[in-house]
Amino acid sequence: MSAINSGANAPKILIVGGGYAGFYTAFKLEKHLKQGEAEVTLVDPLPYLTYQPFLPEVVAGSIEARHVVTSHRRHLRKTSIVSGKVTNVDHKTKTATIEVAGLAPYKMQYDQIVVTAGAVSRTFPIPGVADHAIGLKTIEEAVEIRNRIMTNLDKAANLPAGAARDRLLTFVVVGGGFAGIETFAEMRSLVSYLLRYYPTISFADTHFHLIEAMGRIMPEVAQDTSEWVIANLDKRGAKIHLNTQLQSAENGKIELSTGESFESDVIVWTAGVMAHPFVRNTDLPLDERGRITAKATLQVVEGEKVIVDAWTAGDVSAVPDLSGGGVGGFCVPNAQHAVRQAKLLAKNIVATLRNQTIEEYLHKNLGAVAGLGIGVGVYQYKKLAIKGVIAWFMHRGYHGLAMPMWERKIRVVSGWVWNFLLRRDIVAISATKEPRLAFATFASRPKA
C-alpha cells in the first residue's frame, strides 16, 4: 500500500476529474500529506492530463501529440487511480457512483470530495454542427484535425479545379477567443508550410475562414492588439468574419448570417466552453451556468452556507476572483487559474485535516500570450503589448515552463529543437481510425 493510503482508518478523499485542477490537487496532496494521514483516489476516464494550451501546436505538428499529455500513473504514485467515471454524487450520504468498463456500476464512500470535472465544448443547436464539426478540447481532436488537413491536401492534389477540390481546401474555425485564434493561425501556418510539397496546389487555392459572432476577437487583449492579429492573419490569407453568425453547417455547407456560403470538410468549433454536465447528477449547488458554486477558499457553498467536506476548482466551478479581473466577478476558465487553485485547494484540505486555518484564492493575471504560427505571437499585460517573434518566444517560454512535469517539459522543448533542425514533420497517420482494415481486407477466411 502507498504512503498516503496506508492508514486503515484514514479519511478518504475522492477527486473527480484528472485535468489540471484534479491532477495538481492530487500531486500536491501527495507532497503535503503525512504517511497514513489520508487515502486519495482520483477518478477519470482518461489515464492522463492534457495540456490544452498546446493543442493548436499539435494541430500544426510543432509538438508530438503524446508529449502534450501527462500520465496519471507515472506521476501520482501515492494516489489510487480509477480509470472510469463518476456518474452520480450524493453528498448527503457521501456516496459516489462509479462506472468502469467491464464492471457493474459500484458505489464508493468518501469523507471529502473534490469536484474538478472540467469543461466541455459549449455548442448551440445549429444544423450540421453536431454531425460535421469537431471541437478542440482533447488531444484526440487535435490529432484528428491535423490528419484531416493533411489528408485533404493529399486528395485535392489529384483533383481538377472545381467544387470538390475547393471543399477539400476550405478550412473553417468557429469562435474568436484565444483557442479559436491560435488554432486558426496554426492551421494556416501548417498549410502554408505544406504547399511546398504539393506543386499542384497554390496558395490562392486554399481558403481559411474564422467566424465570430461578436465585433472583435480575443477579448483578453486590447482592441488595437486584436486588430493587429486580424491584419496579420489577413495578410497570410486567413479571413476573419466579425459580427457574423454560423446559421448552418448541414452536410458541410457553411451558411453565414451575412449571406455568404461555401463548403468545407474541416469545421473546428471553439466557441466557448461550459461546465461538465456531470455535475447535474450531484446534489451540490450550481449557478445559472451550471457551475458548482464556491467560496474563495474553494469550498462548495450554497448561498452563504458552506457545504462541509466538499471542494471544487477549475472550469467546473464558479470561484470568486478577488483580484477584480474576472468576468462577472468569477475566475475565467483557463489553465492559469485551474493549476493555482488546485495547489491552494490541496493545502486547504490538509489544513482542515489538521484543524488549521485555510486560505482564500487570490491570483492576479500575469497577462495573456498567444502563439499564431511559427515566429508570430502576441502578448498583452495591461497597456503593454508585444507583437511578432518576441511574443512568440514568450509564448513558447511561458507554456514550456507551465507544462506539467520536467520529463514532459524536456520532451516538448527537445521536439521544438528537432523541428528547427530537421523541419516540421508532415506525416499523418489517419489509418489509426480503422487499424484492422489492412489486415481484415486480405485475411483468409473459412470457405462457406
Short mmCIF file of C-alpha atoms in Angstrom, two decimals:
data_model
loop_
_atom_site.label_atom_id
_atom_site.label_comp_id
_atom_site.label_asym_id
_atom_site.label_seq_id
_atom_site.Cartn_x
_atom_site.Cartn_y
_atom_site.Cartn_z
CA MET A 1 0.00 0.00 0.00
CA SER A 2 1.25 3.51 -0.81
CA ALA A 3 2.43 6.06 1.71
CA ILE A 4 -0.70 8.17 1.56
CA ASN A 5 -3.31 5.45 1.67
CA SER A 6 -1.60 3.18 4.18
CA GLY A 7 -3.78 4.10 7.15
CA ALA A 8 -6.70 1.70 7.63
CA ASN A 9 -8.94 4.40 9.14
CA ALA A 10 -7.52 7.32 7.20
CA PRO A 11 -10.03 9.82 5.77
CA LYS A 12 -10.95 9.04 2.16
CA ILE A 13 -10.52 11.92 -0.32
CA LEU A 14 -12.21 11.43 -3.70
CA ILE A 15 -11.10 13.59 -6.63
CA VAL A 16 -13.49 13.64 -9.58
CA GLY A 17 -11.61 14.52 -12.76
CA GLY A 18 -7.93 14.35 -13.66
CA GLY A 19 -7.43 17.56 -15.64
CA TYR A 20 -5.30 20.48 -14.43
CA ALA A 21 -7.22 21.00 -11.19
CA GLY A 22 -7.66 17.32 -10.34
CA PHE A 23 -4.13 16.30 -11.24
CA TYR A 24 -2.46 19.13 -9.33
CA THR A 25 -4.71 18.65 -6.30
CA ALA A 26 -3.62 15.01 -6.09
CA PHE A 27 0.01 15.86 -6.86
CA LYS A 28 0.20 18.45 -4.08
CA LEU A 29 -1.70 16.26 -1.62
CA GLU A 30 0.97 13.63 -2.13
CA LYS A 31 3.59 16.19 -1.14
CA HIS A 32 1.75 17.68 1.86
CA LEU A 33 0.09 14.66 3.48
CA LYS A 34 1.96 12.61 6.04
CA GLN A 35 2.04 8.83 5.84
CA GLY A 36 -1.36 7.37 6.71
CA GLU A 37 -2.97 10.82 7.06
CA ALA A 38 -5.45 10.31 4.21
CA GLU A 39 -6.34 7.99 1.35
CA VAL A 40 -6.60 9.74 -2.02
CA THR A 41 -8.47 8.36 -5.04
CA LEU A 42 -8.65 10.07 -8.43
CA VAL A 43 -11.32 9.01 -10.94
CA ASP A 44 -11.11 9.95 -14.61
CA PRO A 45 -12.00 8.04 -17.81
CA LEU A 46 -8.67 9.12 -19.35
CA PRO A 47 -5.31 7.98 -17.92
CA TYR A 48 -3.69 11.36 -18.50
CA LEU A 49 -3.89 15.12 -18.12
CA THR A 50 -3.99 17.08 -21.39
CA TYR A 51 -2.13 20.40 -21.52
CA GLN A 52 -4.72 22.17 -23.65
CA PRO A 53 -2.75 25.38 -24.47
CA PHE A 54 -0.52 23.20 -26.68
CA LEU A 55 -3.35 21.64 -28.70
CA PRO A 56 -3.05 24.21 -31.53
CA GLU A 57 0.64 23.32 -31.86
CA VAL A 58 -0.29 19.64 -32.04
CA VAL A 59 -2.61 20.54 -34.92
CA ALA A 60 0.31 22.29 -36.62
CA GLY A 61 2.71 19.43 -35.98
CA SER A 62 5.04 21.60 -33.88
CA ILE A 63 4.64 19.26 -30.89
CA GLU A 64 4.31 15.48 -30.81
CA ALA A 65 0.83 14.60 -29.56
CA ARG A 66 1.99 12.19 -26.82
CA HIS A 67 4.19 14.90 -25.30
CA VAL A 68 1.18 17.11 -24.54
CA VAL A 69 -0.36 14.58 -22.16
CA THR A 70 0.93 13.69 -18.68
CA SER A 71 0.38 10.21 -17.29
CA HIS A 72 -1.57 9.98 -14.04
CA ARG A 73 0.01 6.69 -13.02
CA ARG A 74 3.57 7.78 -13.68
CA HIS A 75 3.37 10.98 -11.65
CA LEU A 76 0.73 10.18 -9.00
CA ARG A 77 2.50 7.28 -7.31
CA LYS A 78 0.70 7.61 -3.97
CA THR A 79 -2.81 8.12 -5.35
CA SER A 80 -5.27 5.34 -6.22
CA ILE A 81 -6.14 5.82 -9.91
CA VAL A 82 -9.53 4.63 -11.17
CA SER A 83 -9.89 4.68 -14.97
CA GLY A 84 -13.62 5.22 -15.02
CA LYS A 85 -16.16 7.93 -14.50
CA VAL A 86 -18.22 9.17 -11.59
CA THR A 87 -21.84 9.22 -12.73
CA ASN A 88 -23.54 10.41 -9.56
CA VAL A 89 -22.67 12.05 -6.25
CA ASP A 90 -24.93 12.04 -3.18
CA HIS A 91 -23.02 14.27 -0.81
CA LYS A 92 -25.63 13.96 1.91
CA THR A 93 -24.60 10.33 2.31
CA LYS A 94 -21.07 10.95 0.97
CA THR A 95 -21.53 8.33 -1.73
CA ALA A 96 -20.33 8.40 -5.35
CA THR A 97 -21.41 6.03 -8.11
CA ILE A 98 -18.54 4.93 -10.34
CA GLU A 99 -18.64 3.20 -13.72
CA VAL A 100 -15.64 1.28 -15.00
CA ALA A 101 -15.64 -0.55 -18.34
CA GLY A 102 -16.28 -4.25 -17.82
CA LEU A 103 -17.73 -3.83 -14.33
CA ALA A 104 -21.18 -3.17 -12.97
CA PRO A 105 -21.55 0.36 -11.53
CA TYR A 106 -20.50 0.45 -7.91
CA LYS A 107 -20.71 2.90 -5.02
CA MET A 108 -17.78 4.40 -3.14
CA GLN A 109 -17.91 6.05 0.26
CA TYR A 110 -15.75 9.10 0.85
CA ASP A 111 -15.06 11.61 3.61
CA GLN A 112 -14.13 14.58 1.43
CA ILE A 113 -14.86 15.17 -2.23
CA VAL A 114 -13.04 17.37 -4.74
CA VAL A 115 -15.03 18.02 -7.94
CA THR A 116 -12.68 19.07 -10.74
CA ALA A 117 -14.53 17.59 -13.71
CA GLY A 118 -13.51 20.43 -16.03
CA ALA A 119 -15.45 21.70 -19.02
CA VAL A 120 -16.73 20.53 -22.39
CA SER A 121 -17.32 22.41 -25.62
CA ARG A 122 -20.38 24.63 -25.49
CA THR A 123 -22.43 24.38 -28.67
CA PHE A 124 -25.74 25.69 -29.98
CA PRO A 125 -28.44 23.82 -31.93
CA ILE A 126 -27.12 24.92 -35.31
CA PRO A 127 -27.95 22.46 -38.10
CA GLY A 128 -24.98 20.29 -39.02
CA VAL A 129 -22.64 21.30 -36.18
CA ALA A 130 -23.16 18.17 -34.07
CA ASP A 131 -22.70 15.96 -37.15
CA HIS A 132 -19.84 17.64 -39.00
CA ALA A 133 -17.84 19.92 -36.67
CA ILE A 134 -15.02 18.89 -34.36
CA GLY A 135 -14.03 20.53 -31.09
CA LEU A 136 -10.58 21.23 -29.67
CA LYS A 137 -10.69 20.16 -26.03
CA THR A 138 -8.87 16.84 -26.29
CA ILE A 139 -5.62 15.54 -27.75
CA GLU A 140 -7.62 13.15 -29.92
CA GLU A 141 -9.45 16.07 -31.52
CA ALA A 142 -6.19 17.91 -32.23
CA VAL A 143 -4.70 14.83 -33.91
CA GLU A 144 -7.86 14.32 -35.98
CA ILE A 145 -7.85 17.94 -37.18
CA ARG A 146 -4.23 17.59 -38.30
CA ASN A 147 -4.96 14.30 -40.04
CA ARG A 148 -7.96 15.77 -41.84
CA ILE A 149 -6.00 18.77 -43.09
CA MET A 150 -3.17 16.64 -44.46
CA THR A 151 -5.50 14.01 -45.92
CA ASN A 152 -7.49 16.74 -47.65
CA LEU A 153 -4.35 18.13 -49.25
CA ASP A 154 -3.42 14.64 -50.48
CA LYS A 155 -6.85 14.23 -52.05
CA ALA A 156 -7.02 17.73 -53.52
CA ALA A 157 -3.59 17.37 -55.15
CA ASN A 158 -5.07 14.80 -57.55
CA LEU A 159 -8.30 16.64 -58.41
CA PRO A 160 -9.00 19.21 -61.13
CA ALA A 161 -10.21 22.69 -60.18
CA GLY A 162 -13.85 22.65 -59.09
CA ALA A 163 -16.29 22.43 -56.21
CA ALA A 164 -14.97 19.13 -54.82
CA ARG A 165 -11.40 20.45 -54.70
CA ASP A 166 -12.47 23.77 -53.17
CA ARG A 167 -14.33 21.96 -50.41
CA LEU A 168 -11.22 19.97 -49.52
CA LEU A 169 -9.10 23.13 -49.39
CA THR A 170 -11.51 25.25 -47.34
CA PHE A 171 -10.96 25.28 -43.57
CA VAL A 172 -13.32 26.83 -41.03
CA VAL A 173 -12.96 27.74 -37.35
CA VAL A 174 -15.93 28.97 -35.30
CA GLY A 175 -15.09 31.18 -32.32
CA GLY A 176 -12.67 34.10 -32.00
CA GLY A 177 -11.39 33.57 -28.47
CA PHE A 178 -7.80 32.60 -27.70
CA ALA A 179 -8.32 28.93 -28.54
CA GLY A 180 -10.01 29.72 -31.83
CA ILE A 181 -7.48 32.30 -32.99
CA GLU A 182 -4.47 30.19 -32.04
CA THR A 183 -5.93 27.13 -33.78
CA PHE A 184 -6.88 29.16 -36.86
CA ALA A 185 -3.40 30.69 -37.11
CA GLU A 186 -1.62 27.37 -36.60
CA MET A 187 -3.81 25.70 -39.24
CA ARG A 188 -2.90 28.47 -41.68
CA SER A 189 0.78 28.14 -40.76
CA LEU A 190 0.68 24.37 -41.33
CA VAL A 191 -0.98 24.56 -44.74
CA SER A 192 1.28 27.38 -45.90
CA TYR A 193 4.28 25.22 -44.99
CA LEU A 194 2.89 22.08 -46.63
CA LEU A 195 2.30 23.74 -50.01
CA ARG A 196 5.98 23.30 -50.92
CA TYR A 197 5.28 19.58 -51.13
CA TYR A 198 2.16 20.00 -53.31
CA PRO A 199 3.13 21.63 -56.62
CA THR A 200 -0.42 21.25 -57.97
CA ILE A 201 -1.90 23.35 -55.13
CA SER A 202 -1.24 27.09 -54.99
CA PHE A 203 -1.57 29.42 -52.00
CA ALA A 204 -4.62 31.02 -53.64
CA ASP A 205 -6.32 27.61 -53.81
CA THR A 206 -6.51 27.37 -50.01
CA HIS A 207 -9.22 29.21 -48.08
CA PHE A 208 -9.42 29.92 -44.34
CA HIS A 209 -12.45 31.40 -42.58
CA LEU A 210 -12.92 32.20 -38.89
CA ILE A 211 -16.47 33.05 -37.82
CA GLU A 212 -17.00 35.26 -34.76
CA ALA A 213 -20.43 36.47 -33.62
CA MET A 214 -19.02 39.45 -31.71
CA GLY A 215 -17.48 42.62 -33.14
CA ARG A 216 -13.94 41.71 -32.05
CA ILE A 217 -11.65 38.78 -31.31
CA MET A 218 -9.57 37.85 -28.24
CA PRO A 219 -11.34 39.95 -25.57
CA GLU A 220 -8.40 39.35 -23.19
CA VAL A 221 -6.20 41.73 -25.21
CA ALA A 222 -6.54 45.41 -26.12
CA GLN A 223 -8.57 46.43 -29.14
CA ASP A 224 -5.55 47.57 -31.16
CA THR A 225 -3.77 44.28 -30.41
CA SER A 226 -6.75 42.28 -31.64
CA GLU A 227 -6.87 44.44 -34.78
CA TRP A 228 -3.18 43.73 -35.38
CA VAL A 229 -3.91 39.99 -35.18
CA ILE A 230 -6.73 40.34 -37.72
CA ALA A 231 -4.48 42.30 -40.11
CA ASN A 232 -1.64 39.80 -39.70
CA LEU A 233 -3.88 36.84 -40.48
CA ASP A 234 -5.46 38.66 -43.40
CA LYS A 235 -2.01 39.13 -44.96
CA ARG A 236 -1.46 35.40 -44.54
CA GLY A 237 -4.67 34.55 -46.40
CA ALA A 238 -6.87 33.84 -43.41
CA LYS A 239 -10.15 35.76 -43.30
CA ILE A 240 -11.96 36.64 -40.07
CA HIS A 241 -15.71 37.30 -40.24
CA LEU A 242 -16.74 39.60 -37.37
CA ASN A 243 -20.35 40.24 -36.32
CA THR A 244 -21.18 37.04 -38.17
CA GLN A 245 -23.13 34.01 -37.01
CA LEU A 246 -22.96 30.47 -38.32
CA GLN A 247 -26.51 29.58 -39.35
CA SER A 248 -25.94 26.11 -40.78
CA ALA A 249 -23.21 23.57 -41.43
CA GLU A 250 -25.52 20.91 -42.82
CA ASN A 251 -23.56 18.38 -44.90
CA GLY A 252 -20.52 20.64 -44.65
CA LYS A 253 -22.20 23.58 -46.38
CA ILE A 254 -21.42 26.72 -44.36
CA GLU A 255 -24.15 29.35 -44.34
CA LEU A 256 -23.43 32.65 -42.61
CA SER A 257 -25.73 35.38 -41.34
CA THR A 258 -24.13 37.73 -43.88
CA GLY A 259 -25.49 35.62 -46.74
CA GLU A 260 -22.11 34.11 -47.63
CA SER A 261 -21.97 30.40 -48.30
CA PHE A 262 -19.23 27.87 -49.03
CA GLU A 263 -18.44 24.23 -48.35
CA SER A 264 -15.81 22.72 -46.06
CA ASP A 265 -14.68 19.31 -44.86
CA VAL A 266 -12.87 20.72 -41.81
CA ILE A 267 -15.05 22.69 -39.37
CA VAL A 268 -13.47 23.34 -35.97
CA TRP A 269 -15.70 24.55 -33.13
CA THR A 270 -14.04 26.65 -30.40
CA ALA A 271 -16.94 28.95 -29.48
CA GLY A 272 -16.78 28.63 -25.72
CA VAL A 273 -16.93 26.01 -23.01
CA MET A 274 -19.37 25.01 -20.28
CA ALA A 275 -19.05 23.16 -17.00
CA HIS A 276 -19.12 19.40 -17.42
CA PRO A 277 -22.80 18.29 -17.46
CA PHE A 278 -21.95 15.52 -14.98
CA VAL A 279 -22.42 17.99 -12.11
CA ARG A 280 -26.16 17.94 -12.74
CA ASN A 281 -26.09 14.40 -11.39
CA THR A 282 -24.92 15.61 -7.99
CA ASP A 283 -26.70 17.26 -5.06
CA LEU A 284 -24.09 20.03 -5.00
CA PRO A 285 -25.36 23.59 -5.60
CA LEU A 286 -25.00 25.05 -9.10
CA ASP A 287 -25.24 28.57 -10.50
CA GLU A 288 -27.30 29.59 -13.55
CA ARG A 289 -24.45 28.50 -15.85
CA GLY A 290 -24.26 25.01 -14.37
CA ARG A 291 -21.06 25.63 -12.39
CA ILE A 292 -20.57 24.47 -8.81
CA THR A 293 -20.78 27.50 -6.53
CA ALA A 294 -17.73 28.06 -4.37
CA LYS A 295 -16.10 30.40 -1.88
CA ALA A 296 -12.68 31.89 -2.50
CA THR A 297 -11.41 29.16 -0.15
CA LEU A 298 -12.54 26.67 -2.84
CA GLN A 299 -15.16 25.19 -0.51
CA VAL A 300 -18.52 24.46 -2.11
CA VAL A 301 -21.21 26.84 -0.87
CA GLU A 302 -24.96 27.22 -1.18
CA GLY A 303 -25.61 30.90 -0.71
CA GLU A 304 -23.60 31.71 2.40
CA LYS A 305 -23.71 28.16 3.75
CA VAL A 306 -20.54 26.11 3.39
CA ILE A 307 -21.12 22.54 2.23
CA VAL A 308 -18.79 20.74 4.60
CA ASP A 309 -16.20 18.38 3.10
CA ALA A 310 -16.96 19.43 -0.49
CA TRP A 311 -14.39 21.28 -2.63
CA THR A 312 -14.17 22.40 -6.23
CA ALA A 313 -11.78 24.16 -8.61
CA GLY A 314 -11.11 24.75 -12.28
CA ASP A 315 -13.52 25.15 -15.18
CA VAL A 316 -16.38 23.31 -13.45
CA SER A 317 -16.52 25.85 -10.61
CA ALA A 318 -17.69 29.43 -10.02
CA VAL A 319 -14.83 30.73 -7.86
CA PRO A 320 -14.88 34.44 -6.89
CA ASP A 321 -12.00 36.40 -8.44
CA LEU A 322 -10.73 38.53 -5.56
CA SER A 323 -8.27 40.29 -7.87
CA GLY A 324 -11.16 42.04 -9.61
CA GLY A 325 -10.00 40.86 -13.00
CA GLY A 326 -12.56 38.14 -13.61
CA VAL A 327 -15.73 38.04 -15.69
CA GLY A 328 -18.88 38.67 -13.70
CA GLY A 329 -16.80 38.56 -10.54
CA PHE A 330 -15.58 35.00 -11.12
CA CYS A 331 -12.32 33.43 -12.28
CA VAL A 332 -12.30 32.77 -16.01
CA PRO A 333 -11.95 29.13 -17.12
CA ASN A 334 -8.28 28.76 -18.00
CA ALA A 335 -5.26 26.67 -17.07
CA GLN A 336 -3.62 29.53 -15.17
CA HIS A 337 -6.43 29.59 -12.60
CA ALA A 338 -7.03 25.83 -12.51
CA VAL A 339 -3.43 24.98 -11.62
CA ARG A 340 -3.09 27.68 -8.96
CA GLN A 341 -6.49 26.90 -7.44
CA ALA A 342 -5.56 23.22 -7.19
CA LYS A 343 -2.32 23.96 -5.35
CA LEU A 344 -4.21 26.04 -2.78
CA LEU A 345 -7.05 23.50 -2.60
CA ALA A 346 -4.60 20.76 -1.60
CA LYS A 347 -3.16 22.98 1.13
CA ASN A 348 -6.64 23.82 2.42
CA ILE A 349 -7.68 20.17 2.57
CA VAL A 350 -4.58 19.32 4.58
CA ALA A 351 -5.24 22.32 6.82
CA THR A 352 -8.77 21.11 7.59
CA LEU A 353 -7.46 17.65 8.43
CA ARG A 354 -5.09 19.28 10.90
CA ASN A 355 -7.63 21.82 12.22
CA GLN A 356 -5.60 24.70 10.81
CA THR A 357 -6.71 27.92 9.11
CA ILE A 358 -7.50 27.77 5.41
CA GLU A 359 -6.72 30.49 2.87
CA GLU A 360 -8.59 32.29 0.09
CA TYR A 361 -7.60 32.07 -3.55
CA LEU A 362 -6.15 35.29 -4.95
CA HIS A 363 -4.22 35.43 -8.18
CA LYS A 364 -3.55 38.47 -10.31
CA ASN A 365 -3.50 37.94 -14.04
CA LEU A 366 0.02 37.65 -15.45
CA GLY A 367 -1.15 38.79 -18.86
CA ALA A 368 -2.24 36.97 -22.00
CA VAL A 369 0.07 35.40 -24.57
CA ALA A 370 -0.82 33.65 -27.81
CA GLY A 371 1.12 31.78 -30.48
CA LEU A 372 -0.06 32.46 -34.03
CA GLY A 373 2.13 30.08 -36.01
CA ILE A 374 5.89 29.79 -36.32
CA GLY A 375 7.53 33.12 -35.49
CA VAL A 376 4.32 35.07 -34.77
CA GLY A 377 2.74 35.83 -31.41
CA VAL A 378 1.13 38.48 -29.22
CA TYR A 379 1.48 39.31 -25.53
CA GLN A 380 -0.71 41.71 -23.55
CA TYR A 381 -0.29 42.86 -19.96
CA LYS A 382 -2.47 45.85 -19.08
CA LYS A 383 -1.38 48.50 -21.62
CA LEU A 384 1.83 46.73 -22.62
CA ALA A 385 1.53 44.89 -25.93
CA ILE A 386 4.29 42.91 -27.63
CA LYS A 387 3.77 41.53 -31.11
CA GLY A 388 5.69 39.32 -33.50
CA VAL A 389 8.62 36.99 -32.97
CA ILE A 390 9.47 38.20 -29.44
CA ALA A 391 5.93 37.45 -28.27
CA TRP A 392 6.16 34.05 -29.99
CA PHE A 393 9.28 33.21 -27.96
CA MET A 394 7.46 34.44 -24.82
CA HIS A 395 4.55 32.13 -25.63
CA ARG A 396 6.81 29.12 -26.00
CA GLY A 397 8.84 30.06 -22.95
CA TYR A 398 5.83 30.51 -20.68
CA HIS A 399 3.97 27.38 -21.76
CA GLY A 400 7.16 25.32 -21.95
CA LEU A 401 7.70 26.04 -18.27
CA ALA A 402 4.00 25.69 -17.39
CA MET A 403 3.81 22.21 -18.94
CA PRO A 404 3.42 19.74 -16.03
CA MET A 405 6.41 17.63 -15.02
CA TRP A 406 10.03 18.07 -16.07
CA GLU A 407 10.09 14.96 -18.24
CA ARG A 408 7.23 16.45 -20.28
CA LYS A 409 8.87 19.88 -20.47
CA ILE A 410 12.04 18.28 -21.80
CA ARG A 411 10.14 16.25 -24.40
CA VAL A 412 8.28 19.34 -25.65
CA VAL A 413 11.34 21.60 -25.82
CA SER A 414 13.51 18.92 -27.44
CA GLY A 415 10.75 18.44 -30.02
CA TRP A 416 10.91 22.14 -30.86
CA VAL A 417 14.69 21.88 -31.26
CA TRP A 418 14.47 18.86 -33.55
CA ASN A 419 11.74 20.54 -35.62
CA PHE A 420 14.02 23.55 -36.05
CA LEU A 421 16.92 21.38 -37.16
CA LEU A 422 15.03 18.78 -39.22
CA ARG A 423 11.98 20.86 -40.23
CA ARG A 424 8.34 20.14 -39.47
CA ASP A 425 7.11 16.54 -39.65
CA ILE A 426 4.48 16.23 -42.39
CA VAL A 427 3.32 12.66 -41.79
CA ALA A 428 -0.33 11.98 -40.93
CA ILE A 429 -1.36 8.52 -39.73
CA SER A 430 -5.09 8.61 -40.33
CA ALA A 431 -5.36 4.80 -40.57
CA THR A 432 -5.47 4.64 -36.76
CA LYS A 433 -9.24 5.17 -37.03
CA GLU A 434 -9.51 1.74 -38.69
CA PRO A 435 -6.33 -0.07 -37.65
CA ARG A 436 -7.62 -3.53 -38.66
CA LEU A 437 -8.67 -2.55 -42.17
CA ALA A 438 -5.48 -3.64 -43.96
CA PHE A 439 -5.34 -6.95 -42.09
CA ALA A 440 -9.05 -7.73 -42.43
CA THR A 441 -9.07 -6.92 -46.16
CA PHE A 442 -6.57 -9.62 -47.02
CA ALA A 443 -7.06 -12.12 -44.18
CA SER A 444 -8.01 -15.65 -45.18
CA ARG A 445 -11.45 -16.75 -44.11
CA PRO A 446 -13.06 -20.22 -43.88
CA LYS A 447 -14.86 -21.27 -47.03
CA ALA A 448 -18.63 -21.19 -46.84
#
